[in-house]
XYZ file of C-alpha atoms in Angstrom:
539
model
C 104.016 34.786 170.825
C 107.481 35.320 172.243
C 108.923 38.837 172.727
C 111.171 38.764 169.635
C 108.372 37.791 167.351
C 106.106 40.400 168.877
C 108.941 43.092 168.285
C 109.248 42.073 164.794
C 105.573 42.149 164.206
C 105.312 45.795 165.873
C 108.190 46.984 163.765
C 106.680 45.647 160.532
C 103.348 47.230 161.407
C 104.905 50.485 162.136
C 106.920 50.403 158.903
C 103.853 49.661 156.952
C 101.793 52.421 158.656
C 104.706 54.859 157.941
C 104.853 53.783 154.360
C 101.103 54.356 154.069
C 101.274 57.712 155.804
C 104.248 58.767 153.544
C 102.328 57.774 150.403
C 99.140 59.509 151.460
C 101.224 62.625 152.512
C 102.908 62.519 149.079
C 99.747 62.163 147.192
C 98.205 64.989 149.279
C 101.125 67.174 148.414
C 100.823 66.275 144.743
C 97.239 67.059 144.711
C 98.009 70.406 146.266
C 100.394 70.928 143.344
C 97.904 70.245 140.756
C 97.588 72.995 138.094
C 95.109 75.820 138.973
C 91.636 76.042 137.406
C 88.029 76.988 137.858
C 86.188 75.404 140.943
C 83.821 72.640 139.872
C 80.658 71.018 141.271
C 80.641 67.668 143.053
C 80.444 64.722 140.612
C 80.004 66.740 137.357
C 83.100 68.892 137.911
C 83.298 71.602 135.275
C 80.963 69.830 132.800
C 78.384 72.597 133.041
C 81.018 75.418 132.618
C 82.035 74.172 129.185
C 80.045 75.669 126.355
C 78.529 73.360 123.521
C 80.495 75.211 120.810
C 83.753 77.263 120.556
C 85.102 75.798 123.721
C 88.496 77.189 122.922
C 87.303 80.659 123.631
C 86.114 79.661 127.109
C 89.415 77.950 127.693
C 91.278 81.171 126.639
C 89.186 83.153 129.128
C 90.311 80.773 131.860
C 93.953 81.135 130.655
C 93.785 84.786 131.518
C 92.720 84.068 134.927
C 94.589 80.946 135.925
C 97.601 80.811 133.584
C 99.061 78.712 130.749
C 98.320 75.268 132.370
C 94.917 74.730 133.698
C 93.279 71.715 135.242
C 89.484 71.049 135.158
C 87.414 67.858 135.658
C 84.612 66.569 133.679
C 82.499 63.991 135.356
C 85.575 62.899 137.310
C 87.958 62.948 134.310
C 90.898 65.254 134.821
C 91.597 67.533 131.778
C 94.704 69.634 131.377
C 94.592 72.635 128.979
C 97.875 74.032 127.684
C 97.580 77.429 126.437
C 101.032 78.647 125.562
C 103.516 77.583 122.883
C 106.280 76.847 125.458
C 104.164 74.694 127.676
C 102.687 72.655 124.843
C 106.076 72.055 123.216
C 107.766 71.213 126.659
C 105.050 68.628 127.293
C 103.778 67.352 123.924
C 107.134 67.561 122.028
C 109.982 67.131 124.571
C 108.002 64.572 126.657
C 106.215 62.890 123.710
C 106.766 59.437 125.189
C 104.387 60.423 127.921
C 101.838 62.368 126.054
C 101.727 60.736 122.594
C 98.762 58.370 123.309
C 95.118 59.282 122.617
C 92.476 58.952 125.385
C 89.969 56.055 124.983
C 87.226 58.176 123.348
C 84.193 55.909 123.834
C 81.642 58.087 121.872
C 83.856 59.026 118.970
C 86.120 56.081 118.965
C 84.211 52.976 120.129
C 80.626 53.725 119.343
C 80.983 55.868 116.198
C 84.036 53.938 114.984
C 86.848 56.513 114.512
C 89.148 54.324 116.586
C 89.834 52.699 113.363
C 91.576 55.833 112.102
C 92.138 59.515 112.553
C 94.709 59.278 115.412
C 93.187 56.285 117.278
C 94.360 53.044 115.507
C 96.508 50.420 116.963
C 98.271 50.451 113.565
C 99.255 54.108 113.986
C 102.871 53.471 112.964
C 101.827 51.884 109.692
C 99.491 54.920 109.069
C 102.353 57.352 109.609
C 104.680 55.550 107.340
C 102.154 55.457 104.573
C 101.160 59.084 104.945
C 104.837 60.187 105.074
C 105.737 58.316 101.904
C 102.833 59.789 99.992
C 102.652 63.288 101.351
C 105.710 64.003 103.468
C 107.981 66.857 102.551
C 109.954 65.020 99.783
C 106.769 63.543 98.300
C 105.215 67.001 98.180
C 108.156 68.244 96.067
C 107.568 65.643 93.350
C 106.208 67.015 90.120
C 103.455 64.375 89.879
C 101.767 65.483 93.135
C 102.044 69.125 92.456
C 100.596 68.695 89.035
C 97.646 66.811 90.492
C 97.096 69.644 92.844
C 97.289 72.174 90.054
C 95.044 70.302 87.794
C 92.373 69.927 90.473
C 92.811 73.558 91.427
C 91.809 74.506 87.805
C 88.472 72.756 88.373
C 87.969 74.839 91.431
C 88.754 78.081 89.573
C 86.539 77.188 86.715
C 83.551 76.580 88.976
C 83.924 80.031 90.481
C 84.270 81.490 87.037
C 81.107 79.753 85.763
C 78.947 80.786 88.715
C 80.608 83.553 90.776
C 77.236 84.864 91.872
C 76.593 81.626 93.854
C 79.971 82.152 95.632
C 78.450 82.347 99.071
C 76.637 79.062 98.351
C 80.004 77.414 97.618
C 81.391 78.693 100.913
C 78.396 77.428 102.936
C 78.713 73.927 101.439
C 82.250 74.130 102.686
C 83.746 71.053 101.138
C 82.443 71.601 97.651
C 85.284 73.936 96.628
C 88.236 71.734 97.670
C 87.156 68.226 98.291
C 87.741 67.323 94.695
C 91.417 67.878 95.074
C 91.526 65.602 98.184
C 89.387 62.965 96.501
C 91.761 62.834 93.606
C 94.817 62.569 95.895
C 93.259 59.977 98.171
C 91.298 57.791 95.740
C 92.121 59.032 92.202
C 88.555 60.221 91.866
C 88.318 62.643 88.942
C 86.899 66.034 89.656
C 84.944 66.071 86.310
C 82.955 62.869 87.236
C 80.177 64.915 88.831
C 80.558 62.998 92.153
C 78.298 60.063 91.240
C 79.112 58.211 94.426
C 78.073 61.296 96.502
C 81.411 61.217 98.356
C 81.373 64.918 99.154
C 78.199 64.664 101.089
C 79.284 61.367 102.730
C 82.476 62.960 103.967
C 80.847 66.135 105.145
C 78.272 63.971 107.183
C 81.034 61.822 108.640
C 83.177 64.818 109.648
C 80.237 66.571 111.190
C 79.710 63.426 113.234
C 83.329 63.403 114.294
C 83.200 67.073 115.359
C 79.930 66.413 117.310
C 81.212 63.142 118.915
C 84.521 64.583 119.886
C 83.277 67.661 121.785
C 84.836 67.710 125.257
C 82.241 67.245 128.028
C 79.291 66.610 125.665
C 78.877 62.866 126.232
C 78.366 61.264 129.567
C 79.481 57.955 128.087
C 82.955 59.324 127.684
C 83.150 59.598 131.515
C 81.045 56.520 132.332
C 82.054 54.007 129.780
C 79.579 51.405 131.124
C 76.895 53.448 129.562
C 77.883 52.104 126.137
C 76.213 48.710 127.166
C 72.788 50.370 127.040
C 70.869 49.077 123.956
C 70.060 51.800 121.329
C 66.405 50.798 121.756
C 66.419 51.991 125.410
C 64.099 54.994 125.873
C 66.890 57.294 127.382
C 69.693 56.139 125.066
C 69.575 58.830 122.463
C 73.226 58.992 122.369
C 73.413 55.293 121.435
C 71.005 55.987 118.435
C 73.009 58.987 117.439
C 76.275 57.150 117.626
C 74.540 54.297 115.463
C 73.572 56.736 112.937
C 77.064 58.381 112.718
C 78.676 54.933 112.446
C 76.504 54.098 109.405
C 77.721 57.276 107.618
C 81.338 56.467 108.596
C 81.076 52.922 107.163
C 80.018 54.468 104.001
C 83.093 56.649 103.960
C 85.290 53.627 104.628
C 83.665 51.343 101.928
C 82.341 53.409 99.068
C 85.546 55.096 97.855
C 87.649 52.135 98.587
C 85.445 49.787 96.512
C 85.784 52.411 93.684
C 89.557 52.173 93.901
C 89.517 48.399 93.936
C 87.189 48.227 90.847
C 89.595 50.698 89.042
C 92.490 48.476 89.911
C 90.794 45.304 88.690
C 90.035 47.070 85.342
C 93.767 47.733 84.984
C 93.436 51.356 84.450
C 93.248 53.960 87.161
C 94.364 57.416 88.402
C 97.390 56.959 90.689
C 96.443 57.833 94.321
C 97.270 57.281 97.951
C 95.038 54.226 98.297
C 96.088 52.683 94.959
C 99.742 53.209 95.857
C 99.262 51.689 99.228
C 97.414 48.598 97.871
C 100.019 48.034 95.182
C 102.947 48.251 97.614
C 101.330 45.897 100.218
C 99.381 43.357 98.238
C 101.328 40.178 97.542
C 100.548 36.507 97.021
C 102.161 33.642 98.980
C 105.165 33.768 96.722
C 105.826 37.393 97.385
C 104.638 38.299 93.844
C 102.370 41.323 93.263
C 98.749 40.417 93.470
C 95.458 42.089 93.051
C 93.819 40.553 96.087
C 94.791 42.423 99.206
C 94.631 40.748 102.620
C 91.879 41.688 105.023
C 94.475 43.443 107.206
C 95.773 45.450 104.293
C 92.187 46.403 103.293
C 91.297 47.586 106.789
C 94.426 49.720 107.040
C 93.764 51.229 103.605
C 90.223 51.975 104.276
C 90.996 53.584 107.630
C 93.990 55.493 106.284
C 92.012 56.716 103.165
C 89.020 57.829 105.329
C 91.281 59.701 107.793
C 93.211 61.392 105.052
C 90.104 62.410 103.038
C 87.911 63.297 105.828
C 90.549 65.385 107.679
C 91.538 67.345 104.591
C 87.937 67.746 103.346
C 87.105 69.828 106.427
C 90.397 71.485 107.498
C 91.347 72.814 104.169
C 88.059 74.317 103.446
C 88.215 75.919 106.847
C 91.439 77.674 105.844
C 89.877 78.831 102.638
C 86.780 80.152 104.411
C 89.009 82.075 106.657
C 90.858 83.436 103.508
C 87.600 84.651 101.867
C 86.581 86.366 105.309
C 89.961 87.964 105.735
C 90.084 89.318 102.202
C 86.555 90.792 102.620
C 87.489 92.442 106.056
C 91.091 93.482 105.056
C 90.989 94.782 101.368
C 94.378 96.426 101.891
C 95.952 92.997 102.348
C 94.147 91.657 99.283
C 95.504 94.464 97.171
C 99.094 93.965 98.351
C 98.902 90.238 97.539
C 97.442 90.844 94.141
C 100.104 93.498 93.346
C 102.851 91.019 94.325
C 101.463 88.452 92.069
C 101.021 90.740 89.163
C 104.714 91.979 89.636
C 106.229 88.446 90.001
C 104.127 86.303 87.705
C 103.810 86.792 83.956
C 100.293 87.950 83.023
C 99.639 84.946 80.750
C 100.065 82.156 83.364
C 98.678 81.208 86.749
C 100.846 81.079 89.965
C 102.106 77.643 90.600
C 103.400 75.953 93.889
C 106.848 76.451 92.572
C 106.370 80.229 92.665
C 106.150 80.305 96.368
C 109.635 81.803 96.934
C 108.813 84.632 94.506
C 105.603 85.453 96.459
C 106.730 86.067 100.066
C 103.705 88.145 100.915
C 101.275 85.714 99.550
C 103.166 83.051 101.671
C 103.012 85.200 104.725
C 99.231 85.718 104.021
C 98.756 81.778 104.142
C 100.736 81.475 107.423
C 98.477 84.188 108.804
C 95.381 82.227 107.888
C 96.648 79.203 109.834
C 97.340 81.542 112.783
C 94.221 83.917 112.668
C 91.683 81.272 112.609
C 93.235 77.663 113.229
C 91.248 74.866 111.565
C 91.264 72.643 114.680
C 91.545 75.146 117.583
C 91.860 72.472 120.245
C 93.841 69.932 118.180
C 93.105 66.331 118.988
C 93.368 65.241 122.603
C 96.437 63.574 124.168
C 96.504 61.521 127.421
C 99.222 61.263 130.101
C 100.391 57.641 130.183
C 102.159 58.211 133.585
C 102.280 60.631 136.469
C 104.270 63.703 135.652
C 105.583 66.832 137.184
C 106.028 70.093 135.205
C 106.925 73.497 136.598
C 105.824 72.394 140.042
C 102.527 71.076 138.805
C 101.401 67.479 139.243
C 99.661 65.891 136.317
C 98.173 62.606 137.171
C 98.299 59.500 134.865
C 95.207 59.375 132.643
C 94.672 63.054 132.446
C 93.286 64.128 129.046
C 95.551 66.884 127.680
C 94.442 69.565 125.172
C 96.603 72.066 123.498
C 94.579 75.111 122.978
C 95.923 75.972 119.635
C 93.630 79.054 119.382
C 95.277 80.629 122.524
C 98.748 79.632 121.303
C 98.089 81.210 117.895
C 96.832 84.454 119.710
C 99.704 84.812 122.249
C 100.390 88.532 122.321
C 104.154 87.957 123.069
C 104.452 86.006 119.805
C 101.777 87.896 117.745
C 101.217 91.489 118.905
C 97.680 92.643 118.058
C 96.586 88.984 117.639
C 93.004 89.610 116.483
C 94.149 91.616 113.469
C 95.053 90.028 110.123
C 98.627 91.062 109.526
C 100.779 88.917 107.069
C 103.679 91.390 107.640
C 104.315 89.798 111.077
C 105.998 86.893 109.228
C 108.119 89.042 106.890
C 110.437 91.019 109.138
C 114.157 90.009 109.853
C 113.634 89.911 113.509
C 113.890 87.124 116.126
C 110.196 87.463 116.886
C 109.344 87.056 113.232
C 111.392 83.911 113.098
C 109.849 82.550 116.204
C 106.418 83.336 114.816
C 107.141 81.455 111.604
C 108.312 78.489 113.667
C 105.232 78.603 115.865
C 102.861 78.418 112.969
C 103.624 74.679 112.532
C 101.931 74.151 115.931
C 98.619 74.951 114.371
C 99.009 71.425 112.774
C 99.589 69.690 116.184
C 102.455 68.566 118.302
C 105.021 65.877 118.774
C 104.461 62.410 117.276
C 100.737 63.416 116.572
C 101.332 66.420 114.282
C 99.206 66.265 111.322
C 100.776 63.985 108.521
C 99.054 65.991 105.780
C 100.686 69.275 106.908
C 102.759 69.863 103.833
C 100.103 68.844 101.397
C 97.711 71.196 103.156
C 100.179 74.054 102.946
C 100.759 73.458 99.247
C 96.999 73.152 98.484
C 95.997 76.195 100.338
C 98.864 78.376 98.970
C 97.971 77.318 95.381
C 94.226 78.150 95.781
C 94.881 81.463 97.471
C 97.418 82.558 94.843
C 95.346 81.625 91.809
C 92.082 83.091 93.302
C 93.819 86.376 94.135
C 95.109 86.423 90.482
C 91.628 86.122 88.925
C 89.112 87.363 91.479
C 88.471 90.372 93.576
C 86.686 89.608 96.836
C 84.530 92.293 98.519
C 81.628 92.859 100.878
C 78.089 93.073 99.567
C 76.102 96.240 99.454
C 72.602 96.501 101.055
C 70.311 97.261 97.921
C 68.058 99.345 100.259
C 70.444 101.525 102.176
C 73.455 101.200 99.763
C 75.534 100.529 102.821
C 78.299 97.849 103.056
C 77.163 94.758 104.798
C 79.645 93.297 107.256
C 79.862 89.480 106.800
C 78.117 87.392 109.545
C 80.061 84.480 110.800
C 78.951 81.237 112.392
C 81.155 78.392 113.623
C 80.363 74.675 113.295
C 81.532 72.347 116.000
C 84.833 71.043 117.039
C 86.496 71.972 113.802
C 86.543 75.707 113.104
C 84.338 75.820 109.949
C 83.202 79.383 109.162
C 79.740 79.747 107.683
C 80.075 83.227 105.994
C 76.975 85.057 105.362
C 76.755 88.259 103.116
C 80.166 87.826 101.242
C 80.481 88.404 97.645
C 83.051 87.591 94.886
C 83.445 89.193 91.509
C 85.689 88.627 88.543
C 88.307 91.357 88.560
C 88.874 93.272 85.288
C 92.624 93.540 85.875
C 93.547 90.477 83.967
C 92.619 88.890 80.592
C 92.221 85.509 82.234
C 89.405 83.288 80.765
C 88.709 79.536 81.055
C 90.693 78.886 77.732
C 93.759 80.786 78.947
C 97.111 79.398 77.541
C 98.270 78.973 81.189
C 95.409 76.747 82.086
C 95.862 74.682 78.904
C 99.551 74.304 79.478
C 99.002 73.010 82.954
C 96.297 70.558 81.998
C 98.322 69.379 78.954
C 101.405 68.668 81.144
C 99.685 67.183 84.127
C 97.694 64.369 82.775
C 98.201 61.373 84.946
C 99.008 58.241 83.106
C 97.005 55.103 83.820
C 98.932 52.060 84.936
C 98.950 48.395 84.032
C 98.495 46.585 87.385
C 98.509 43.011 86.233
C 101.168 41.005 88.001
C 104.221 40.553 85.781
């Protein structure tokens, strides 16, 4: 080798070594800039530090020690926890192009099957368009949808009127009180049918499976995807058998109600619903004419969208109502103020309607406080960083799972003073803090491109239920028959979704109104909200 060639080789080698050293130095600097967090153990990281339920409270404890952006690892997987409104908005809203993806959830997604819907589908844009058209802000202002909500709400009120002594059982069943509304909206399934398809139980079991399968740090297969190849029959593969059981329930949720809608369409008479509307708009023959036979792709999208809509609402809306019953039990002064406002603003011979919201500012503030006080999904759904990012001097590596701790955000003392107290008044004052608090409440439904598409529908549904229940009922604690002392409700939480199981609560019919099941207001609503069946035969 001549001298010049040797010099070139030496220079190239030196440059390569320098590049490697600079890269390693840069990575080392980036690693030193990672967000702070609790120290973990080798291999497992912080997996043993995360409780099996109410993880958001543990994350909130870490926030107080390490700050608003925390990094932990679970079996080698970096996890970023965002615990303030500013940090969450800066990353998930302003940098949505980086943080809009969902992580590849092996247990919940691949094994159980939720990757077909509920935030994980490849057809996410089609989902969003369909949801927006049927339940976006403009859609929720349409008289037909509001009348559907009001008609189904009457069914809920009558159930409570017929058997108020069993109120605590209604609450413990969780979805029994509100799922009929979501069934009607999603599938046109009438509430007076008695649920012959057992959809309420199917949805409850499916969502319990989702909550269990989605718990952070619970399943080793999420960190070691190769474990999914283990056969369910393997002696130590209990997670595979559990996933198989959950998937069977989810398949029922996909197929049973969808087949019901198809049968109704073929009979040429049905109740308008999200699924029927989607099928009608997207089912055409080769000549572009409307057809009754959807393609496989349209069927799969409709099944996944319907299951996502129904299952999400069937758990999160009851969560808000359970929080309402608990809050009214613990804060009777709030209940009294809300009832006084309703009595003053609404004629005594009618029930409150969605259109009355502007006349009921305190009740509207009460509903906002429900979303804040006990958010239905305290950790939201996970995001993932699609590329390396720097934020406030912190390095967030590509592939990090990112959680917005909505519980912490909704309990920020700078936004919500005395956050553990239930205070609707915090949304009523004419101050910048109140305006900021009102804006922050939307964050309880998520962030950025992944915000809950059913947000407006949920807000209408919960407002209507709260206003009408307050008009008819008084909610109070039970009294111990032996000691004659007030029993403070006992509360249990269920899984990833904040479902309250309230023990020792009681509901009674108030004597302050002449309301009864044959009330003129009820009859008027029912007479004016009957959905018309539609002829679906192609023209």
